[in-house]
Amino acid sequence: VFRPDAKGQFPVLLARTPYGKTGRVSTIFSLDAMRAAREGYIVVIQDVRGRYDSEGEFDPFHQEINDGYDSVEWAGSQSWSNGDVGMFGGSYVGATQWLAASSVPPSLKLIMPTVTASDYHEGWTWQGGAFELSFNLPWTLMHLTASNYPHLVKHAGKPEDGIKKLLAEVDRLDEVFKFAPMKDWSTLQDGLAPYYYDWLAHPEYDDYWKKVSIEESHSKINVPALNYGGWYDIFLGGTLRNYMRMKEMGASPTARKGQRLLIGPWTHPMASPSLAGGLNGEYFFGSSANSGMIDIHGIQLRYADHFIRGMDNGVADEKPVRIFTMGTNVWQEEDDWPLKRAENTKFFLHSGGRANTLNGDGTLGQDSPGAEPPDVFLYNPLNPVPTRGGGLCWFDAFG
């Protein structure tokens, strides 16, 4: 708990994290707790259930609705609180905000979710019907299990030397990725991360996922949100959908009118001022692309001042969308998203006949391949006379 060096009651900014409440990622990743305290906020950072110093068993997403409600109301009822609570944080810490907001705690006045999703099935654990192995496995193995292993030793009775096996798996991820079937990979079984196997067991969008889907709850959420993301972020789609759907479906005029969107040229970690820079891959977007240079901490505190404290500081008069345009490398303020002046452009897949490998000759271009059917010879095993056309193909052992 970070408090102003003054007596009295103050509004609270709350972050609920699975990554350790005392670490730098929690105290400065998306909002500098010390700066917020100096500017008159009490900052509360809490380990979610089953993580680090919090007892219990960690059940990602599913525990955060009720726990979030209780945490917000606890923060609003303390003697040093004035009863008004906002929330902040990125990635899973953004999920804890949306899930808490879906329970409509009375003390909650604003959320500021950073680089986070709108659905924890499609776009987080699954993508287009495929399990997001390259994200789910390292995230669970390293950030949710290995980093939390001392807690599992203390509270779940796991052997102290068990961390060696986890770290060994981390160091050979290339081999672990090839294990099949995935549900039989045993490293995270025996109570280490049962939720990982729950994700695998629910490939469809069923009740398991619907209960925690933010998209199912947009019409219940009644608070403004500063949606802050990156063009290269893995959860960009969710950030945009949260903004657009809340603007249309939010449960109150304040929620609908209070939606804001800020998108920079960032990857998932680069959205943090402590990690961001103008360089992304091989492209330099300029110094103004650094989220620290635009004072992202100050932007969030201005929104908190307006929506929590009710200050007339110009936020209400600003355009709701602020985006970084890559190529010209400038920030733009816009009336809405999607941009009304945007034009849809069709792209087509092309091939010289060898587009089936990474080093093949497949290309993506705006030139239409034409309306003529391709030179495809159809093989019907019931009538083995090749027929030229572009319709249904029959395949046999010869291809």
Coordinates of C-alpha atoms in Angstrom, one line a residue:
V1 CA 0.0 0.0 0.0
F2 CA 1.5 3.3 -1.1
R3 CA 0.0 6.4 0.6
P4 CA 0.4 10.2 0.2
D5 CA 2.5 11.7 2.9
A6 CA -0.5 13.5 4.4
K7 CA -3.5 12.9 6.6
G8 CA -7.0 12.4 5.4
Q9 CA -8.9 10.2 3.0
F10 CA -7.9 9.7 -0.6
P11 CA -9.1 7.9 -3.7
V12 CA -7.6 4.4 -4.3
L13 CA -6.0 3.0 -7.4
L14 CA -5.9 -0.8 -7.2
A15 CA -4.0 -3.5 -9.1
R16 CA -4.6 -7.2 -8.7
T17 CA -1.7 -9.2 -10.0
P18 CA -0.4 -12.8 -10.3
Y19 CA 3.2 -11.6 -10.8
G20 CA 4.1 -10.5 -7.3
K21 CA 2.9 -7.3 -5.7
T22 CA 6.4 -6.1 -4.7
G23 CA 8.2 -6.6 -8.0
R24 CA 9.1 -3.8 -10.4
V25 CA 6.6 -5.1 -13.0
S26 CA 3.8 -4.5 -10.5
T27 CA 4.9 -1.1 -9.1
I28 CA 6.0 0.6 -12.3
F29 CA 5.0 -1.5 -15.4
S30 CA 1.9 0.4 -16.4
L31 CA 1.7 3.0 -13.6
D32 CA 4.3 4.4 -11.2
A33 CA 2.9 3.7 -7.8
M34 CA 5.1 6.3 -6.1
R35 CA 4.2 9.0 -8.5
A36 CA 0.5 8.3 -8.1
A37 CA 0.9 8.5 -4.3
R38 CA 2.7 11.8 -4.6
E39 CA -0.2 13.1 -6.7
G40 CA -2.8 12.2 -4.0
Y41 CA -3.8 8.6 -4.6
I42 CA -3.5 5.6 -2.4
V43 CA -2.1 2.7 -4.5
V44 CA -3.0 -0.8 -3.5
I45 CA -1.2 -3.7 -5.2
Q46 CA -2.5 -7.2 -4.3
D47 CA -1.4 -10.7 -5.0
V48 CA -4.4 -12.5 -6.4
R49 CA -5.6 -15.7 -4.8
G50 CA -3.0 -18.5 -4.8
R51 CA -0.1 -16.3 -5.9
Y52 CA 3.0 -15.2 -3.9
D53 CA 1.8 -14.0 -0.5
S54 CA -1.9 -14.8 -1.0
E55 CA -3.2 -18.1 0.2
G56 CA -5.5 -20.4 -1.7
E57 CA -5.5 -22.1 -5.1
F58 CA -5.0 -20.1 -8.3
D59 CA -7.7 -20.6 -10.9
P60 CA -7.0 -18.1 -13.7
F61 CA -9.9 -15.8 -14.7
H62 CA -12.6 -17.8 -12.9
Q63 CA -11.7 -16.5 -9.4
E64 CA -11.3 -12.9 -10.4
I65 CA -14.9 -11.9 -10.7
N66 CA -15.9 -12.4 -7.0
D67 CA -12.4 -11.7 -5.6
G68 CA -12.2 -8.5 -7.7
Y69 CA -15.6 -7.3 -6.3
D70 CA -14.4 -8.0 -2.7
S71 CA -11.1 -6.3 -3.2
V72 CA -12.6 -3.2 -4.7
E73 CA -15.1 -2.9 -1.9
W74 CA -12.4 -3.6 0.7
A75 CA -10.3 -0.7 -0.7
G76 CA -13.3 1.6 -0.8
S77 CA -14.2 0.9 2.8
Q78 CA -10.8 1.5 4.6
S79 CA -10.4 4.4 6.9
W80 CA -7.8 6.1 4.6
S81 CA -10.1 5.7 1.5
N82 CA -12.7 8.3 0.4
G83 CA -14.7 5.4 -1.1
D84 CA -13.8 5.9 -4.8
V85 CA -11.7 3.2 -6.5
G86 CA -10.0 2.9 -9.9
M87 CA -8.0 0.0 -11.2
F88 CA -4.9 -0.2 -13.4
G89 CA -2.5 -2.7 -14.9
G90 CA -1.6 -4.7 -18.0
S91 CA -2.1 -8.2 -19.5
Y92 CA -3.6 -10.5 -16.8
V93 CA -3.8 -7.5 -14.5
G94 CA -6.0 -5.9 -17.2
A95 CA -8.1 -9.1 -17.1
T96 CA -8.6 -8.7 -13.3
Q97 CA -10.0 -5.2 -14.0
W98 CA -12.5 -6.2 -16.6
L99 CA -13.6 -9.3 -14.5
A100 CA -14.0 -7.1 -11.4
A101 CA -16.0 -4.5 -13.4
S102 CA -18.3 -7.2 -14.7
S103 CA -19.5 -7.8 -11.1
V104 CA -20.4 -4.1 -10.8
P105 CA -18.8 -3.2 -7.5
P106 CA -20.3 0.1 -6.2
S107 CA -17.0 1.7 -5.3
L108 CA -15.4 1.2 -8.8
K109 CA -15.3 4.4 -10.8
L110 CA -12.7 3.8 -13.5
I111 CA -10.6 1.0 -15.1
M112 CA -7.4 1.5 -17.1
P113 CA -6.7 -1.9 -18.7
T114 CA -3.4 -2.2 -20.7
V115 CA -2.6 -4.7 -23.4
T116 CA -5.4 -7.1 -22.5
A117 CA -8.1 -9.2 -24.2
S118 CA -11.9 -9.2 -24.4
D119 CA -12.3 -13.0 -24.5
Y120 CA -10.1 -15.5 -22.7
H121 CA -11.0 -18.3 -25.1
E122 CA -10.7 -16.8 -28.6
G123 CA -7.7 -14.5 -28.7
W124 CA -6.0 -15.7 -25.5
T125 CA -5.9 -19.5 -25.0
W126 CA -7.3 -20.4 -28.4
Q127 CA -7.0 -18.7 -31.7
G128 CA -9.1 -19.7 -34.7
G129 CA -9.6 -23.1 -33.3
A130 CA -5.9 -23.7 -32.6
F131 CA -4.5 -23.9 -29.0
E132 CA -2.1 -21.0 -28.5
L133 CA 0.8 -23.3 -27.5
S134 CA 3.6 -20.8 -28.0
F135 CA 1.9 -18.5 -25.6
N136 CA 0.1 -20.7 -23.1
L137 CA 2.9 -23.1 -22.4
P138 CA 5.7 -20.6 -21.6
W139 CA 3.3 -18.3 -19.7
T140 CA 2.1 -21.2 -17.5
L141 CA 5.4 -22.9 -17.1
M142 CA 7.5 -19.8 -16.4
H143 CA 5.3 -17.0 -15.2
L144 CA 2.5 -18.9 -13.4
T145 CA 4.4 -21.9 -12.1
A146 CA 8.2 -21.6 -11.8
S147 CA 8.0 -18.0 -10.6
N148 CA 5.4 -19.0 -8.0
Y149 CA 7.1 -22.2 -6.9
P150 CA 8.0 -21.0 -3.3
H151 CA 4.3 -20.5 -2.7
L152 CA 3.5 -24.0 -3.9
V153 CA 6.2 -25.4 -1.5
K154 CA 4.8 -23.4 1.4
H155 CA 1.0 -23.7 0.8
A156 CA 0.6 -26.8 -1.4
G157 CA 3.3 -29.0 0.0
K158 CA 5.3 -29.4 -3.2
P159 CA 8.9 -30.7 -2.9
E160 CA 11.5 -28.0 -2.8
D161 CA 13.6 -29.7 -5.5
G162 CA 10.7 -29.7 -7.9
I163 CA 11.7 -26.4 -9.3
K164 CA 14.7 -28.1 -11.0
K165 CA 12.4 -30.0 -13.3
L166 CA 10.4 -26.9 -14.2
L167 CA 13.5 -24.9 -15.0
A168 CA 14.9 -27.8 -17.1
E169 CA 11.7 -27.8 -19.1
V170 CA 11.9 -24.0 -19.6
D171 CA 15.4 -24.5 -21.0
R172 CA 14.3 -27.0 -23.6
L173 CA 11.0 -25.5 -24.8
D174 CA 11.8 -26.4 -28.4
E175 CA 11.5 -30.0 -27.5
V176 CA 8.5 -29.5 -25.2
F177 CA 6.6 -27.8 -28.0
K178 CA 6.8 -31.1 -30.0
F179 CA 5.2 -33.3 -27.3
A180 CA 2.0 -34.9 -28.4
P181 CA -0.7 -35.3 -27.3
M182 CA -0.5 -32.1 -25.3
K183 CA -3.0 -33.3 -22.7
D184 CA -0.5 -36.1 -21.7
W185 CA 2.4 -33.8 -21.0
S186 CA 2.8 -34.4 -17.3
T187 CA 5.1 -31.6 -16.1
L188 CA 2.2 -29.3 -14.9
Q189 CA 0.0 -32.1 -13.6
D190 CA -0.2 -33.3 -9.9
G191 CA -1.6 -29.9 -8.8
L192 CA 1.0 -27.6 -10.3
A193 CA -1.2 -26.0 -12.9
P194 CA -4.5 -27.9 -13.3
Y195 CA -6.0 -25.0 -15.2
Y196 CA -3.6 -25.6 -18.1
Y197 CA -5.3 -29.0 -18.7
D198 CA -8.7 -27.4 -18.3
W199 CA -7.9 -25.0 -21.2
L200 CA -7.0 -28.0 -23.3
A201 CA -10.2 -29.8 -22.3
H202 CA -12.4 -26.9 -23.5
P203 CA -11.5 -26.2 -27.1
E204 CA -15.0 -24.9 -27.9
Y205 CA -16.6 -21.7 -26.6
D206 CA -18.7 -23.4 -24.0
D207 CA -20.0 -22.4 -20.5
Y208 CA -16.5 -22.7 -19.1
W209 CA -15.4 -19.7 -21.2
K210 CA -18.7 -17.9 -21.3
K211 CA -18.7 -17.4 -17.5
V212 CA -15.5 -15.3 -17.8
S213 CA -15.9 -13.7 -21.2
I214 CA -15.8 -9.9 -21.1
E215 CA -17.8 -9.7 -24.3
E216 CA -20.6 -11.4 -22.6
S217 CA -20.5 -8.7 -19.9
H218 CA -20.0 -5.4 -21.7
S219 CA -23.7 -4.5 -21.3
K220 CA -23.3 -4.9 -17.5
I221 CA -20.2 -2.8 -17.0
N222 CA -20.9 0.7 -15.9
V223 CA -17.5 2.4 -15.6
P224 CA -15.3 4.4 -18.1
A225 CA -12.2 2.7 -19.4
L226 CA -8.9 3.9 -20.8
N227 CA -8.1 1.1 -23.2
Y228 CA -4.3 1.2 -23.8
G229 CA -2.6 -1.2 -26.3
G230 CA -0.1 -1.7 -29.1
W231 CA -0.3 -2.4 -32.8
Y232 CA 2.0 -5.4 -32.3
D233 CA 0.5 -6.6 -29.1
I234 CA -0.9 -10.1 -28.9
F235 CA -4.1 -8.8 -27.5
L236 CA -4.7 -5.9 -29.9
G237 CA -7.9 -7.3 -31.1
G238 CA -9.3 -7.5 -27.6
T239 CA -8.3 -4.0 -26.8
L240 CA -10.1 -2.6 -29.9
R241 CA -13.2 -4.7 -29.2
N242 CA -13.4 -3.7 -25.6
Y243 CA -13.4 0.0 -26.7
M244 CA -15.9 -0.4 -29.5
R245 CA -18.4 -2.7 -27.7
M246 CA -18.3 -0.7 -24.5
K247 CA -18.9 2.5 -26.4
E248 CA -22.1 1.0 -27.8
M249 CA -23.2 -1.4 -25.1
G250 CA -21.9 0.0 -21.8
A251 CA -24.5 -0.1 -19.0
S252 CA -24.6 3.6 -18.4
P253 CA -24.1 6.9 -20.3
T254 CA -20.9 7.5 -18.2
A255 CA -19.5 4.2 -19.3
R256 CA -20.4 4.6 -23.0
K257 CA -19.1 8.2 -23.2
G258 CA -16.1 7.5 -21.0
Q259 CA -14.4 5.0 -23.3
R260 CA -10.9 6.1 -24.4
L261 CA -8.5 4.3 -26.8
L262 CA -4.7 4.8 -27.0
I263 CA -2.7 2.6 -29.3
G264 CA 1.1 2.9 -29.9
P265 CA 3.5 0.9 -32.1
W266 CA 4.3 -1.5 -29.3
T267 CA 4.6 -5.2 -28.7
H268 CA 3.2 -6.7 -25.4
P269 CA 6.1 -5.6 -23.1
M270 CA 6.9 -2.5 -25.0
A271 CA 3.7 -0.8 -23.8
S272 CA 5.5 -0.2 -20.5
P273 CA 7.5 3.0 -20.2
S274 CA 10.2 1.1 -18.4
L275 CA 10.7 -1.2 -21.4
A276 CA 9.4 0.7 -24.4
G277 CA 11.5 2.3 -27.1
G278 CA 11.1 3.6 -30.6
L279 CA 12.7 0.4 -32.0
N280 CA 10.5 -2.5 -32.9
G281 CA 12.1 -5.4 -34.7
E282 CA 14.2 -3.8 -37.4
Y283 CA 12.1 -0.6 -37.7
F284 CA 12.7 2.6 -35.7
F285 CA 9.5 4.5 -35.2
G286 CA 11.2 7.5 -33.7
S287 CA 11.6 8.8 -30.1
S288 CA 8.0 9.9 -29.8
A289 CA 7.0 6.2 -30.1
N290 CA 8.3 5.6 -26.7
S291 CA 5.4 5.4 -24.2
G292 CA 7.6 7.1 -21.7
M293 CA 8.1 10.1 -24.0
I294 CA 4.3 10.7 -24.1
D295 CA 4.2 10.3 -20.3
I296 CA 1.8 7.4 -20.3
H297 CA 1.8 7.5 -16.5
G298 CA 0.7 11.1 -16.6
I299 CA -2.0 10.3 -19.1
Q300 CA -3.5 7.7 -16.8
L301 CA -3.4 10.0 -13.8
R302 CA -5.2 12.8 -15.8
Y303 CA -7.9 10.3 -16.7
A304 CA -8.1 9.3 -13.0
D305 CA -8.3 12.9 -11.9
H306 CA -11.2 13.5 -14.3
F307 CA -13.3 10.3 -13.9
I308 CA -12.5 9.6 -10.2
R309 CA -12.0 13.1 -8.7
G310 CA -14.3 14.9 -11.1
M311 CA -11.6 17.4 -12.1
D312 CA -12.4 19.7 -15.1
N313 CA -8.9 19.2 -16.6
G314 CA -9.7 19.1 -20.3
V315 CA -10.1 15.3 -20.6
A316 CA -13.8 15.6 -21.4
D317 CA -13.0 17.9 -24.3
E318 CA -10.4 15.7 -25.9
K319 CA -11.0 13.3 -28.8
P320 CA -11.5 9.8 -27.5
V321 CA -9.0 8.0 -29.7
R322 CA -5.3 8.6 -29.8
I323 CA -3.3 6.4 -32.2
F324 CA 0.3 6.3 -33.5
T325 CA 0.4 6.2 -37.3
M326 CA 3.2 4.0 -38.5
G327 CA 5.1 5.2 -41.6
T328 CA 4.5 8.9 -40.9
N329 CA 5.4 8.1 -37.3
V330 CA 3.1 10.7 -35.7
W331 CA 0.5 10.6 -33.0
Q332 CA -3.1 11.4 -34.1
E333 CA -6.2 12.2 -32.2
E334 CA -9.4 10.8 -33.8
D335 CA -13.1 11.0 -33.3
D336 CA -13.7 7.3 -33.2
W337 CA -12.5 3.8 -34.1
P338 CA -12.7 2.4 -36.7
L339 CA -11.8 5.6 -38.6
K340 CA -14.8 6.8 -40.7
R341 CA -12.5 7.7 -43.6
A342 CA -10.9 4.3 -43.7
E343 CA -11.2 2.4 -47.0
N344 CA -11.2 -1.4 -47.2
T345 CA -8.5 -2.8 -49.4
K346 CA -8.6 -6.4 -50.8
F347 CA -5.4 -8.4 -50.8
F348 CA -5.0 -11.7 -52.7
L349 CA -2.8 -14.7 -52.2
H350 CA -0.5 -15.5 -55.2
S351 CA 1.8 -18.4 -56.0
G352 CA 4.1 -19.5 -58.7
G353 CA 3.3 -23.1 -57.7
R354 CA 5.6 -23.5 -54.7
A355 CA 4.0 -21.5 -51.9
N356 CA 3.9 -24.4 -49.4
T357 CA 7.1 -23.6 -47.4
L358 CA 8.5 -20.7 -45.6
N359 CA 11.0 -20.1 -48.4
G360 CA 8.4 -20.7 -51.2
D361 CA 7.3 -18.3 -53.8
G362 CA 3.9 -17.3 -52.3
T363 CA 3.1 -13.6 -52.2
L364 CA 0.4 -11.3 -50.9
G365 CA -0.6 -8.5 -53.3
Q366 CA -3.5 -6.2 -54.4
D367 CA -3.6 -7.5 -57.9
S368 CA -6.6 -9.8 -58.5
P369 CA -5.7 -13.2 -59.9
G370 CA -8.6 -12.8 -62.3
A371 CA -12.0 -14.5 -62.6
E372 CA -10.7 -17.4 -64.7
P373 CA -10.6 -20.7 -62.8
P374 CA -7.1 -22.0 -62.1
D375 CA -5.5 -24.8 -64.1
V376 CA -6.6 -27.5 -61.7
F377 CA -7.1 -31.1 -62.9
L378 CA -9.7 -32.9 -60.9
Y379 CA -9.3 -36.6 -60.3
N380 CA -12.4 -38.7 -59.6
P381 CA -11.5 -42.2 -58.4
L382 CA -14.8 -43.4 -59.8
N383 CA -14.0 -42.1 -63.2
P384 CA -10.2 -41.9 -63.6
V385 CA -10.2 -39.5 -66.5
P386 CA -8.7 -36.1 -65.6
T387 CA -11.1 -33.3 -65.9
R388 CA -10.0 -29.7 -66.1
G389 CA -11.8 -27.2 -63.8
G390 CA -11.9 -25.3 -60.6
G391 CA -14.4 -27.1 -58.5
L392 CA -14.5 -30.0 -56.1
C393 CA -11.3 -32.0 -56.1
W394 CA -11.0 -35.7 -55.4
F395 CA -7.7 -36.9 -53.9
D396 CA -6.3 -40.4 -53.9
A397 CA -2.9 -41.9 -52.9
F398 CA -1.3 -40.1 -55.8
G399 CA -2.5 -36.7 -54.6

